[in-house]
Coordinates of C-alpha atoms and ligand atoms in Angstrom, one line a residue:
M26 CA 104.6 118.7 105.7
L27 CA 101.0 118.2 104.4
I28 CA 100.8 115.4 101.9
Q29 CA 97.8 115.5 99.5
P30 CA 95.8 112.3 100.1
F31 CA 96.0 109.8 97.3
D32 CA 92.2 109.8 96.7
D33 CA 92.1 113.6 96.3
R34 CA 94.4 114.6 93.5
D35 CA 94.1 116.0 90.0
G36 CA 94.7 114.1 86.8
Y37 CA 93.7 110.7 85.5
I38 CA 94.0 107.0 86.3
W39 CA 94.0 104.2 83.7
Y40 CA 91.1 102.0 84.8
D41 CA 89.8 98.9 83.0
G42 CA 90.9 100.2 79.7
S43 CA 90.1 103.9 79.8
L44 CA 91.4 107.1 81.5
V45 CA 89.2 108.0 84.4
E46 CA 89.3 111.3 86.4
W47 CA 91.6 110.7 89.4
R48 CA 88.9 111.2 92.1
K49 CA 86.4 109.0 90.2
A50 CA 88.8 106.0 90.0
T51 CA 87.0 104.2 92.9
V52 CA 85.8 100.7 93.9
H53 CA 82.7 99.6 95.8
V54 CA 83.3 98.7 99.5
L55 CA 82.0 95.2 98.7
N56 CA 84.8 93.9 96.5
H57 CA 86.8 90.7 96.8
G58 CA 90.2 92.4 96.7
L59 CA 89.5 94.4 99.8
H60 CA 87.8 91.6 101.8
Y61 CA 89.7 88.5 100.8
G62 CA 93.1 89.9 99.8
S63 CA 92.9 89.0 96.1
A64 CA 94.8 92.1 94.8
V65 CA 98.2 91.9 93.2
F66 CA 100.2 95.0 92.3
E67 CA 103.5 96.5 91.0
G68 CA 105.6 99.5 91.6
L69 CA 107.7 101.0 88.9
R70 CA 109.9 104.1 88.7
V71 CA 109.9 106.6 85.9
Y72 CA 113.2 108.2 85.1
D73 CA 113.3 110.9 82.4
S74 CA 109.7 110.1 81.4
K75 CA 110.6 106.4 80.8
A76 CA 109.4 103.5 83.0
F77 CA 112.5 101.5 84.1
K78 CA 112.2 97.7 83.4
L79 CA 108.6 98.1 82.3
R80 CA 108.3 94.7 80.6
E81 CA 109.7 92.9 83.7
H82 CA 107.1 94.6 85.9
S83 CA 104.2 93.9 83.5
E84 CA 105.2 90.2 83.3
R85 CA 105.6 89.9 87.1
L86 CA 102.1 91.4 87.6
L87 CA 100.7 88.8 85.3
K88 CA 102.6 86.1 87.1
S89 CA 101.5 87.4 90.5
A90 CA 97.8 87.1 89.5
E91 CA 98.4 83.6 88.0
L92 CA 99.8 82.5 91.4
L93 CA 96.6 83.7 93.0
G94 CA 94.6 81.7 90.5
Y95 CA 93.4 84.3 88.1
S96 CA 94.3 85.8 84.8
I97 CA 94.5 89.5 84.2
P98 CA 92.5 90.2 80.9
Y99 CA 95.4 92.1 79.3
T100 CA 98.7 91.0 77.7
A101 CA 102.1 92.3 78.8
D102 CA 102.1 94.4 75.6
Q103 CA 98.8 96.0 76.5
I104 CA 99.9 96.7 80.1
D105 CA 103.1 98.3 78.8
E106 CA 101.0 100.4 76.4
A107 CA 98.6 101.4 79.2
T108 CA 101.5 102.4 81.4
H109 CA 103.0 104.6 78.6
E110 CA 99.6 106.2 78.2
I111 CA 99.2 107.1 81.9
I112 CA 102.7 108.4 82.2
K113 CA 102.1 110.7 79.3
A114 CA 98.6 111.7 80.5
Q115 CA 100.1 112.6 83.9
S116 CA 103.1 114.3 82.4
I117 CA 105.5 112.3 84.6
T118 CA 109.2 113.0 84.2
D119 CA 110.5 111.4 87.4
G120 CA 107.9 109.5 89.3
Y121 CA 106.2 106.2 90.2
V122 CA 103.7 103.9 88.6
R123 CA 101.3 101.7 90.5
P124 CA 99.4 99.0 88.6
I125 CA 97.0 97.0 90.6
A126 CA 94.6 94.1 89.7
W127 CA 91.9 92.6 91.9
R128 CA 88.8 90.4 91.9
G129 CA 85.6 92.5 91.7
S130 CA 82.2 92.3 93.4
E131 CA 80.1 89.7 91.6
K132 CA 80.4 87.3 94.5
M133 CA 81.4 88.2 98.0
A134 CA 82.6 84.9 99.4
I135 CA 85.9 83.0 99.6
S136 CA 85.0 81.4 96.3
A137 CA 84.8 84.0 93.6
Q138 CA 85.8 82.0 90.5
H139 CA 83.9 84.2 88.0
N140 CA 84.4 87.6 89.5
R141 CA 85.5 90.2 87.0
I142 CA 89.2 90.9 87.1
H143 CA 90.0 94.7 87.2
L144 CA 93.2 96.5 86.4
A145 CA 94.0 100.1 87.3
I146 CA 97.3 101.9 86.7
A147 CA 98.1 105.2 88.5
A148 CA 101.2 107.4 88.1
W149 CA 102.5 110.3 90.1
P150 CA 105.6 112.4 90.5
W151 CA 107.7 110.9 93.4
P152 CA 110.9 111.9 95.1
P153 CA 113.5 109.4 96.4
Y154 CA 112.2 107.0 99.1
F155 CA 114.8 107.7 101.8
A156 CA 116.4 111.1 102.5
K157 CA 119.7 111.8 100.8
E158 CA 121.7 112.4 104.0
L159 CA 120.8 108.8 105.1
H160 CA 122.8 107.6 102.1
E161 CA 126.0 108.7 103.8
K162 CA 125.4 107.1 107.1
G163 CA 123.0 104.3 106.1
I164 CA 119.5 103.6 107.5
S165 CA 118.7 101.7 110.7
L166 CA 116.9 98.4 110.8
R167 CA 115.2 96.6 113.7
L168 CA 114.6 92.9 113.7
A169 CA 110.9 92.2 112.8
T170 CA 108.7 90.1 114.9
Y171 CA 107.2 88.4 111.9
Q172 CA 109.1 86.1 109.5
R173 CA 108.7 85.6 105.8
P174 CA 106.5 82.5 105.4
S175 CA 107.3 79.3 103.7
P176 CA 106.2 78.9 100.0
K177 CA 104.0 76.1 101.4
T178 CA 102.2 78.7 103.6
A179 CA 101.6 81.5 101.1
P180 CA 102.2 82.3 97.4
T181 CA 105.5 84.0 98.3
A182 CA 106.6 84.7 94.7
S183 CA 103.5 86.8 94.1
K184 CA 103.5 90.5 94.8
A185 CA 100.2 90.0 96.5
A186 CA 98.7 92.7 98.6
G187 CA 97.9 90.2 101.4
L188 CA 101.6 89.4 101.9
Y189 CA 102.1 93.0 102.9
M190 CA 100.1 92.7 106.1
I191 CA 103.2 91.5 108.1
C192 CA 105.4 94.1 106.3
T193 CA 103.2 97.0 107.5
I194 CA 103.0 95.6 111.1
S195 CA 106.8 95.1 111.1
K196 CA 107.6 98.5 109.6
H197 CA 105.2 100.3 112.1
E198 CA 106.9 98.5 115.0
A199 CA 110.3 99.6 113.7
E200 CA 109.2 103.2 113.2
R201 CA 107.6 103.3 116.7
D202 CA 111.0 102.3 118.1
G203 CA 112.9 105.0 116.1
Y204 CA 114.1 102.8 113.2
H205 CA 113.7 103.4 109.5
D206 CA 112.7 99.9 108.6
A207 CA 112.5 96.3 109.8
L208 CA 114.7 93.3 108.9
M209 CA 112.8 90.1 108.3
L210 CA 114.1 86.7 108.7
D211 CA 112.5 83.8 106.9
Y212 CA 110.6 80.8 108.4
R213 CA 113.9 78.9 108.7
G214 CA 115.7 81.8 110.6
Y215 CA 117.8 82.9 107.6
L216 CA 118.1 86.5 106.6
A217 CA 115.3 87.4 104.2
E218 CA 114.7 91.1 103.3
A219 CA 113.4 94.4 104.6
T220 CA 109.7 95.2 104.5
G221 CA 109.8 96.4 100.9
A222 CA 113.3 95.8 99.6
N223 CA 115.9 93.1 99.2
L224 CA 119.0 92.7 101.3
F225 CA 122.7 92.5 100.3
L226 CA 125.9 92.1 102.4
V227 CA 129.4 93.0 101.4
I228 CA 132.0 90.7 102.9
D229 CA 135.6 91.4 102.1
G230 CA 134.8 93.0 98.7
E231 CA 132.4 90.2 97.7
I232 CA 128.6 90.3 97.6
H233 CA 126.3 87.9 99.4
T234 CA 122.5 88.0 99.1
P235 CA 119.8 85.6 100.4
I236 CA 118.3 83.2 97.9
A237 CA 114.8 84.5 96.9
D238 CA 113.1 81.3 97.6
C239 CA 110.4 82.6 100.0
F240 CA 110.2 86.3 99.2
L241 CA 110.0 88.6 96.2
D242 CA 112.9 88.2 93.8
G243 CA 113.2 91.9 93.2
I244 CA 113.8 93.3 89.7
T245 CA 116.2 95.8 91.3
R246 CA 117.9 92.8 93.1
R247 CA 118.5 91.1 89.7
T248 CA 119.7 94.4 88.1
V249 CA 122.2 95.0 90.9
I250 CA 123.5 91.5 90.7
D251 CA 124.1 92.0 87.0
I252 CA 125.8 95.4 87.6
A253 CA 128.1 93.9 90.3
R254 CA 129.1 91.0 88.1
K255 CA 129.8 93.3 85.2
R256 CA 132.1 95.2 87.6
G257 CA 133.9 91.9 88.3
I258 CA 132.5 91.6 91.8
K259 CA 131.7 88.1 92.9
V260 CA 128.0 87.6 93.9
Y261 CA 126.8 84.7 96.0
E262 CA 123.1 83.9 96.3
R263 CA 122.9 81.7 99.3
H264 CA 121.2 81.1 102.7
I265 CA 122.7 83.5 105.2
L266 CA 122.4 83.2 109.0
P267 CA 121.9 86.5 110.9
E268 CA 125.2 86.0 112.8
E269 CA 127.0 86.4 109.5
L270 CA 126.1 90.1 109.6
A271 CA 129.1 90.4 112.0
K272 CA 131.4 89.6 109.0
A273 CA 129.9 92.3 106.7
Q274 CA 131.6 95.6 106.3
E275 CA 128.7 97.1 104.2
V276 CA 125.0 96.2 103.9
F277 CA 122.5 97.7 101.5
L278 CA 118.9 97.3 100.4
T279 CA 117.5 97.2 96.9
G280 CA 114.1 97.9 95.5
T281 CA 112.3 100.0 92.9
A282 CA 111.4 102.6 95.6
A283 CA 114.5 102.2 97.7
E284 CA 116.8 102.0 94.7
I285 CA 120.1 101.1 96.5
T286 CA 119.9 102.2 100.1
P287 CA 122.9 101.7 102.4
V288 CA 122.2 100.3 105.9
G289 CA 124.2 101.7 108.8
Q290 CA 122.9 99.7 111.8
I291 CA 120.9 96.6 112.5
D292 CA 119.5 96.0 116.0
G293 CA 117.4 93.3 117.7
F294 CA 120.1 90.7 118.1
E295 CA 122.5 90.2 121.0
K296 CA 124.5 93.1 120.0
P297 CA 124.1 95.8 117.4
F298 CA 125.6 95.3 113.9
I299 CA 127.3 98.5 112.5
F300 CA 128.2 99.0 108.9
K301 CA 129.7 101.8 106.9
P302 CA 128.7 102.5 103.3
S303 CA 132.0 102.4 101.4
A304 CA 133.5 101.6 98.0
V305 CA 131.3 98.7 96.9
T306 CA 128.0 100.4 97.8
H307 CA 129.1 103.7 96.4
Q308 CA 130.2 102.1 93.1
L309 CA 126.9 100.2 92.7
V310 CA 124.8 103.3 93.6
E311 CA 126.7 105.3 90.9
D312 CA 126.3 102.5 88.3
Y313 CA 122.6 102.1 89.1
H314 CA 121.9 105.8 88.8
Q315 CA 123.6 105.8 85.4
L316 CA 121.8 102.7 84.2
V317 CA 118.3 103.9 85.1
R318 CA 118.7 107.1 83.0
S319 CA 120.6 105.5 80.1
Ligands
LIG17 N1 110.6 92.7 98.6 C1 109.4 93.4 98.8 C2 108.5 92.8 99.9 C3 109.0 94.5 98.1 O1 107.8 95.1 98.3 C4 109.8 94.9 97.0 C5 109.4 96.1 96.2 N2 108.6 95.7 95.1 C6 111.1 94.3 96.8 C7 111.4 93.2 97.6 C8 112.0 94.7 95.7 O2 111.4 94.4 94.5 P1 111.7 95.3 93.2 O3 113.2 95.5 93.1 O4 111.2 94.5 92.1 O5 111.0 96.6 93.4

């Protein structure tokens, strides 16, 4: 299947306050975001023309930038408004929104205190992240070589572009070996998350999920915790050792793109861990799909 490259499409992108023709929404090669990893971004889904959890995403974008030491020159209200504008301009019914902020080109050095902060928001139609048939069997994960770093090593609570370097390497390694995604441990050896989604285990009808103390506390993660608690399912946020995967009957990932994606197999440890998406996962998937369109 030929996918139209992202820099060669029709439509508009919201860019520093105005709508710019899609192909003209460019940056100069000499910009701080590209060279020194000063970009932060978001990913939102649009369901029935409405951006799900828009305010949470706009606030997280602002916080991500603060954690990198800069301030995006728009308020959450203005970012929400700009997002509405681009969804409308692009006529998106079901799709994806990608806001991104970065330090510009005034100074090309590690120190770039006064570089202009840019913000762009793109939106496009987008199908589900993982194929539907995989929802029945679950996807396969392979243990990643890299671990999520300590919050003393990197600004781990920021959705910073630079933190995705180890995610892309890990995901590529997993794909090369025939897996759908990689499972990352954290710097202490606890279970952390996949390369772009949070991790949940179902053990005897109860839910266990790693504490988000060194990786992104996903907005979907928090939504799913709420849904589960509303259903009367106990949810434990705690440090989880990889060997505890042996006790889990069901495992799933959560994320804006992944939504709730069941996991069928995890490899890379002494023996493979096998799971079967069942009652708890199915219930949450159903509840989540209802919620996003309510
Ligand atoms: N972890 C990582 C590394 C991610 O990229 C994402 C996707 N944004 C998540 C977790 C899930 O976050 P959310 O539910 O807010 O999309």
